[in-house]
PDB file of C-alpha atoms in Angstrom:
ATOM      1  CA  UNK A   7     -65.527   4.033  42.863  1.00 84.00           C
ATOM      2  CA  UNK A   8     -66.701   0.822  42.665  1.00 89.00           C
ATOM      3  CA  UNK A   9     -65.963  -1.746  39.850  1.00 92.00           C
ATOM      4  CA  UNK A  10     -66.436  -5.210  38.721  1.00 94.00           C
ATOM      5  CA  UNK A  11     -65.830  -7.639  35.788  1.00 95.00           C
ATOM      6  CA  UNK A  12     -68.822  -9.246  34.443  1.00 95.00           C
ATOM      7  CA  UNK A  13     -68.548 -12.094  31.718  1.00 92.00           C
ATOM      8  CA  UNK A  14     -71.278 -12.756  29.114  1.00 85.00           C
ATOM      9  CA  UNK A  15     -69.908 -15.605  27.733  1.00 87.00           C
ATOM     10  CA  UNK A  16     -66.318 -14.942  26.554  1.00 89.00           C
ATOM     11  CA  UNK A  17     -66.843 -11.193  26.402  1.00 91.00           C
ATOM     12  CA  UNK A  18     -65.660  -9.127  30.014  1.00 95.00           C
ATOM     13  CA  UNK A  19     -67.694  -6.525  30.463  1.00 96.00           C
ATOM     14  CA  UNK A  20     -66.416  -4.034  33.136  1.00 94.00           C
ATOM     15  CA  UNK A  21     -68.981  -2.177  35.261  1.00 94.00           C
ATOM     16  CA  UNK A  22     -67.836   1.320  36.989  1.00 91.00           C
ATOM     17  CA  UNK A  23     -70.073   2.817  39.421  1.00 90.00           C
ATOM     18  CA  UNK A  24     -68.742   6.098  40.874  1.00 85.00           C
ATOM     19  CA  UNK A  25     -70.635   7.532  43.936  1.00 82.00           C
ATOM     20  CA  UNK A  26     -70.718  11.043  45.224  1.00 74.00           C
ATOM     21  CA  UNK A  27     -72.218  11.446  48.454  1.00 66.00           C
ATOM     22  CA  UNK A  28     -71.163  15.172  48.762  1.00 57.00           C
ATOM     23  CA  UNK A  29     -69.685  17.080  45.970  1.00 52.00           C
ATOM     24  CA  UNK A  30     -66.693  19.651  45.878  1.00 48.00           C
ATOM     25  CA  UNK A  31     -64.379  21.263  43.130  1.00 44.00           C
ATOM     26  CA  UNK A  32     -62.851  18.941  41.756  1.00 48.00           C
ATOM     27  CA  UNK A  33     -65.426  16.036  42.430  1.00 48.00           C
ATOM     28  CA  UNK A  34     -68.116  16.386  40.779  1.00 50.00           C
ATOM     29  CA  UNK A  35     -71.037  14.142  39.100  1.00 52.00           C
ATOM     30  CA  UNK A  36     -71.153  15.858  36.331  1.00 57.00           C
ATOM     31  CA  UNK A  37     -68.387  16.331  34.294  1.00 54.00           C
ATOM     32  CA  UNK A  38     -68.101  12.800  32.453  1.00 44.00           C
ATOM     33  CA  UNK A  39     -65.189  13.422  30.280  1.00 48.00           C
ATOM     34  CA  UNK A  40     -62.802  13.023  33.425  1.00 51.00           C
ATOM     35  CA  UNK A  41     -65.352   9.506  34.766  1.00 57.00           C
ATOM     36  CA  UNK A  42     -64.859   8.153  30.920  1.00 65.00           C
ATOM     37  CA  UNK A  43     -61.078   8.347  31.981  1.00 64.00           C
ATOM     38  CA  UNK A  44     -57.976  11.721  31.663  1.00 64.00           C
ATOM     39  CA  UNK A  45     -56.386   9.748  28.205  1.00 75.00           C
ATOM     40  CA  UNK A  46     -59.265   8.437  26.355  1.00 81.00           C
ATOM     41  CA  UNK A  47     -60.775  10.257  22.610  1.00 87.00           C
ATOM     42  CA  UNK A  48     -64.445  10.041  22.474  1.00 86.00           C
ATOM     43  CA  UNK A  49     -65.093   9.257  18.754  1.00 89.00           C
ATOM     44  CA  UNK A  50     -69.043   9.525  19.270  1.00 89.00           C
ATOM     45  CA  UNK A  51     -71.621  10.149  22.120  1.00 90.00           C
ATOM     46  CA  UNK A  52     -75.000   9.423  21.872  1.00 93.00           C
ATOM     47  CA  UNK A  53     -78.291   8.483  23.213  1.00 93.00           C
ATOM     48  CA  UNK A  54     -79.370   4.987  22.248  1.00 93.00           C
ATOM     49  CA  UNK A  55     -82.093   2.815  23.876  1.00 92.00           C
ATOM     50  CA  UNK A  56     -80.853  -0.575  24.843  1.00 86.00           C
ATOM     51  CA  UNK A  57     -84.773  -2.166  25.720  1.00 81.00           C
ATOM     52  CA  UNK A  58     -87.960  -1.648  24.376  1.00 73.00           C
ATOM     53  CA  UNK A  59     -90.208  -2.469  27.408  1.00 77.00           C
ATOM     54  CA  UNK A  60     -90.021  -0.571  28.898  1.00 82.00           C
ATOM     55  CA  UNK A  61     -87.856   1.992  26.989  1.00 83.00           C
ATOM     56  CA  UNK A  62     -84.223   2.210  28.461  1.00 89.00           C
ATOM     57  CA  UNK A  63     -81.912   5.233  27.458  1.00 92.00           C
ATOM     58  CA  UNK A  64     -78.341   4.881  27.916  1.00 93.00           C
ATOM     59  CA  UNK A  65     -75.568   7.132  26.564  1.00 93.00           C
ATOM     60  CA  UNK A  66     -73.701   5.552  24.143  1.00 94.00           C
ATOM     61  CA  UNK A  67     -69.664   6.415  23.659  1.00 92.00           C
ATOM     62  CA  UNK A  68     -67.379   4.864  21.797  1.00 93.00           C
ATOM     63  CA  UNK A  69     -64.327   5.507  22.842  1.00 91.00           C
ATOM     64  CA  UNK A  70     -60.171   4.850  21.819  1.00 91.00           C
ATOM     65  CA  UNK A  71     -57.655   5.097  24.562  1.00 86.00           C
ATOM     66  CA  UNK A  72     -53.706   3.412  23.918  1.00 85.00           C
ATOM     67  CA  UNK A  73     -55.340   0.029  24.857  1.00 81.00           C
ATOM     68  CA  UNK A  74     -57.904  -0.206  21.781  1.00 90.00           C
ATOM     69  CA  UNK A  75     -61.552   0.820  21.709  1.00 93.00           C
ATOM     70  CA  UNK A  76     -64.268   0.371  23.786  1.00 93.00           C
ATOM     71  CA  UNK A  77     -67.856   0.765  23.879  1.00 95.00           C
ATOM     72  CA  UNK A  78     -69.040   2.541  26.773  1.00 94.00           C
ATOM     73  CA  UNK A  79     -72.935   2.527  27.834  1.00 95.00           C
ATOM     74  CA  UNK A  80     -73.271   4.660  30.790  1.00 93.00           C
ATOM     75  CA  UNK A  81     -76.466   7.307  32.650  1.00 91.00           C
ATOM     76  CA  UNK A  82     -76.417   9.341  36.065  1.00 88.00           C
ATOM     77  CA  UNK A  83     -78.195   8.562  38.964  1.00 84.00           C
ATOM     78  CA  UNK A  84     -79.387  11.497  41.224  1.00 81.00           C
ATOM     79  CA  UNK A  85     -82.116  11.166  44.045  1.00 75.00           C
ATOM     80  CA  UNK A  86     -83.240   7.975  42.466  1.00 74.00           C
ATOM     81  CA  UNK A  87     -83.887   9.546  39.278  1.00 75.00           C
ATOM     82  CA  UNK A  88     -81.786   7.919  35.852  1.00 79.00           C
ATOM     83  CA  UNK A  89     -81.119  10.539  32.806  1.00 81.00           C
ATOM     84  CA  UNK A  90     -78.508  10.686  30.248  1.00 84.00           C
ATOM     85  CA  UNK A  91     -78.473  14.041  30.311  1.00 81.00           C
ATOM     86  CA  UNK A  92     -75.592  15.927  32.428  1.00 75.00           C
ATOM     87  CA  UNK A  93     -77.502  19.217  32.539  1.00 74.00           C
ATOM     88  CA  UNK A  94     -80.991  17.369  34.256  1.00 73.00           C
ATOM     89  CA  UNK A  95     -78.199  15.323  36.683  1.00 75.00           C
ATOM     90  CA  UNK A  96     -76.954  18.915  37.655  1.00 74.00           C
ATOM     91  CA  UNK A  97     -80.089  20.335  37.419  1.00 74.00           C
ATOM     92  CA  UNK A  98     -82.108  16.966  39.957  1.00 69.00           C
ATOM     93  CA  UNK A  99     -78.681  17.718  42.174  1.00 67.00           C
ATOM     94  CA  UNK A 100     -80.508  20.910  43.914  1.00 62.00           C
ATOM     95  CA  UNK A 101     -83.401  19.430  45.285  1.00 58.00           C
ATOM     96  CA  UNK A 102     -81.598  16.821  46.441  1.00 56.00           C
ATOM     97  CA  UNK A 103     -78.893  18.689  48.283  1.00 56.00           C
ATOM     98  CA  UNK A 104     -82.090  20.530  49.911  1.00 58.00           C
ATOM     99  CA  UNK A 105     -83.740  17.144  50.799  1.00 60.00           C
ATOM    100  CA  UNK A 106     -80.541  15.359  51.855  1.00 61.00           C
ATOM    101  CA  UNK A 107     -81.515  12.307  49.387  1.00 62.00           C
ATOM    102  CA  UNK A 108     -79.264   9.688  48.449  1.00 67.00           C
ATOM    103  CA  UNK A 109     -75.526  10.599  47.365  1.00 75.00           C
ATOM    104  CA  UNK A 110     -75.844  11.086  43.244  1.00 81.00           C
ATOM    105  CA  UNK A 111     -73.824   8.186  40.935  1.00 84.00           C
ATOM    106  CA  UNK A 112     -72.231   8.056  37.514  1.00 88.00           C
ATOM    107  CA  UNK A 113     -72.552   4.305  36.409  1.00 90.00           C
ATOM    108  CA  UNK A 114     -70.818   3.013  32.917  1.00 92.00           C
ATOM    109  CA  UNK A 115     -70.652  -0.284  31.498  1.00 94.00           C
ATOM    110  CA  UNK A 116     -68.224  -0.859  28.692  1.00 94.00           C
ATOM    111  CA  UNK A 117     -66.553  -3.290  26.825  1.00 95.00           C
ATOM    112  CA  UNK A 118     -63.629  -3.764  24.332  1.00 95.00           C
ATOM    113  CA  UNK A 119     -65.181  -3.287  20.279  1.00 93.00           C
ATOM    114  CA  UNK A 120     -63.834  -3.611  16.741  1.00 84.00           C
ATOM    115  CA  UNK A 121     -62.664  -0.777  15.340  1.00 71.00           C
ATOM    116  CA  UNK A 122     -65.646  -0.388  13.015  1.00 78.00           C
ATOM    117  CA  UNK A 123     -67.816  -2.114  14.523  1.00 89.00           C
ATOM    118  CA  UNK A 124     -69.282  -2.183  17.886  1.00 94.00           C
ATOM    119  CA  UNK A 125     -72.619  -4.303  17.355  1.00 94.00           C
ATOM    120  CA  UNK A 126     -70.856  -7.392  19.249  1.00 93.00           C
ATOM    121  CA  UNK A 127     -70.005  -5.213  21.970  1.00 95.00           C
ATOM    122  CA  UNK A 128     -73.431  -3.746  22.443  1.00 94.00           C
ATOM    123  CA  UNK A 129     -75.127  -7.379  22.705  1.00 93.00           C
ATOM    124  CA  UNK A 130     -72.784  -8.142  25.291  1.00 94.00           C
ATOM    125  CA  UNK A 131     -74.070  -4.876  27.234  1.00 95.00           C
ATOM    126  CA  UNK A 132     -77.511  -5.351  26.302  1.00 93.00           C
ATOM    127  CA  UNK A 133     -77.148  -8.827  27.764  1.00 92.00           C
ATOM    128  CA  UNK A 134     -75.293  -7.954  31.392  1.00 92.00           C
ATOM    129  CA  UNK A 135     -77.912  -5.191  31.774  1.00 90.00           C
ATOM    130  CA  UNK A 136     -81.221  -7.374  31.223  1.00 88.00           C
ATOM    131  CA  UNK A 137     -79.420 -10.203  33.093  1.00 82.00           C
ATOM    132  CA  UNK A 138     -82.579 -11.355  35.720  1.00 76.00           C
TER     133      UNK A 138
END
């Protein structure tokens, strides 16, 4: 698990990369509910696009846990392939267990929101992520 603290202008956003280079019970790619965090409600979960050119799909949570809410962008990673979907990560995960590609990742970015609204928090996200 690798993380780091990114600021875009006052706003930290916090960037979570989890890698699995070989999977057991237990530790598993897909199964984002425990990689969101154990004590955390998921009020929504969506798929949003964050860029237009080209077209960038993230999953979009927004989540409460005891220290507020937070907006949470955040896709899989398996041979070298991005989705949002958890059933195409599981599904890329055989071919590349046959092939011996590259371990498979969950990566989130998120960031603190209002209650109500999260706009704020997605330009901050939108910004880290088309950073140059």
């Amino acid at each position: 698990h690798l993380q780091a603290i990114v600021r875009n202008g006052p706003t930290a956003v916090q960037v979570d990369r989890v890698i699995f280079s070989n999977q057991q019970q237990g530790a598993e790619l897909v199964g984002t509910d425990r990689h969101l965090g154990d004590s955390v409600e998921v009020l929504t979960d969506e798929v949003t696009a964050f860029s237009t050119t080209p077209v960038r799909l993230v999953r979009q949570a927004i989540v409460r846990y005891k220290g507020g809410v937070r907006l949470v962008w955040y896709w899989y990673r398996v041979a070298g392939v991005g989705t949002t979907q958890s059933m195409k990560a599981k599904l890329l995960e055989i071919p590349a267990g046959i092939i011996g590609s590259s371990p498979s990742e969950f990566v989130a970015v998120s960031t603190p929101c209002g209650p109500r609204d999260c706009a704020d928090a997605a330009r901050a996200l939108r910004a880290v992520l088309t950073r140059p």
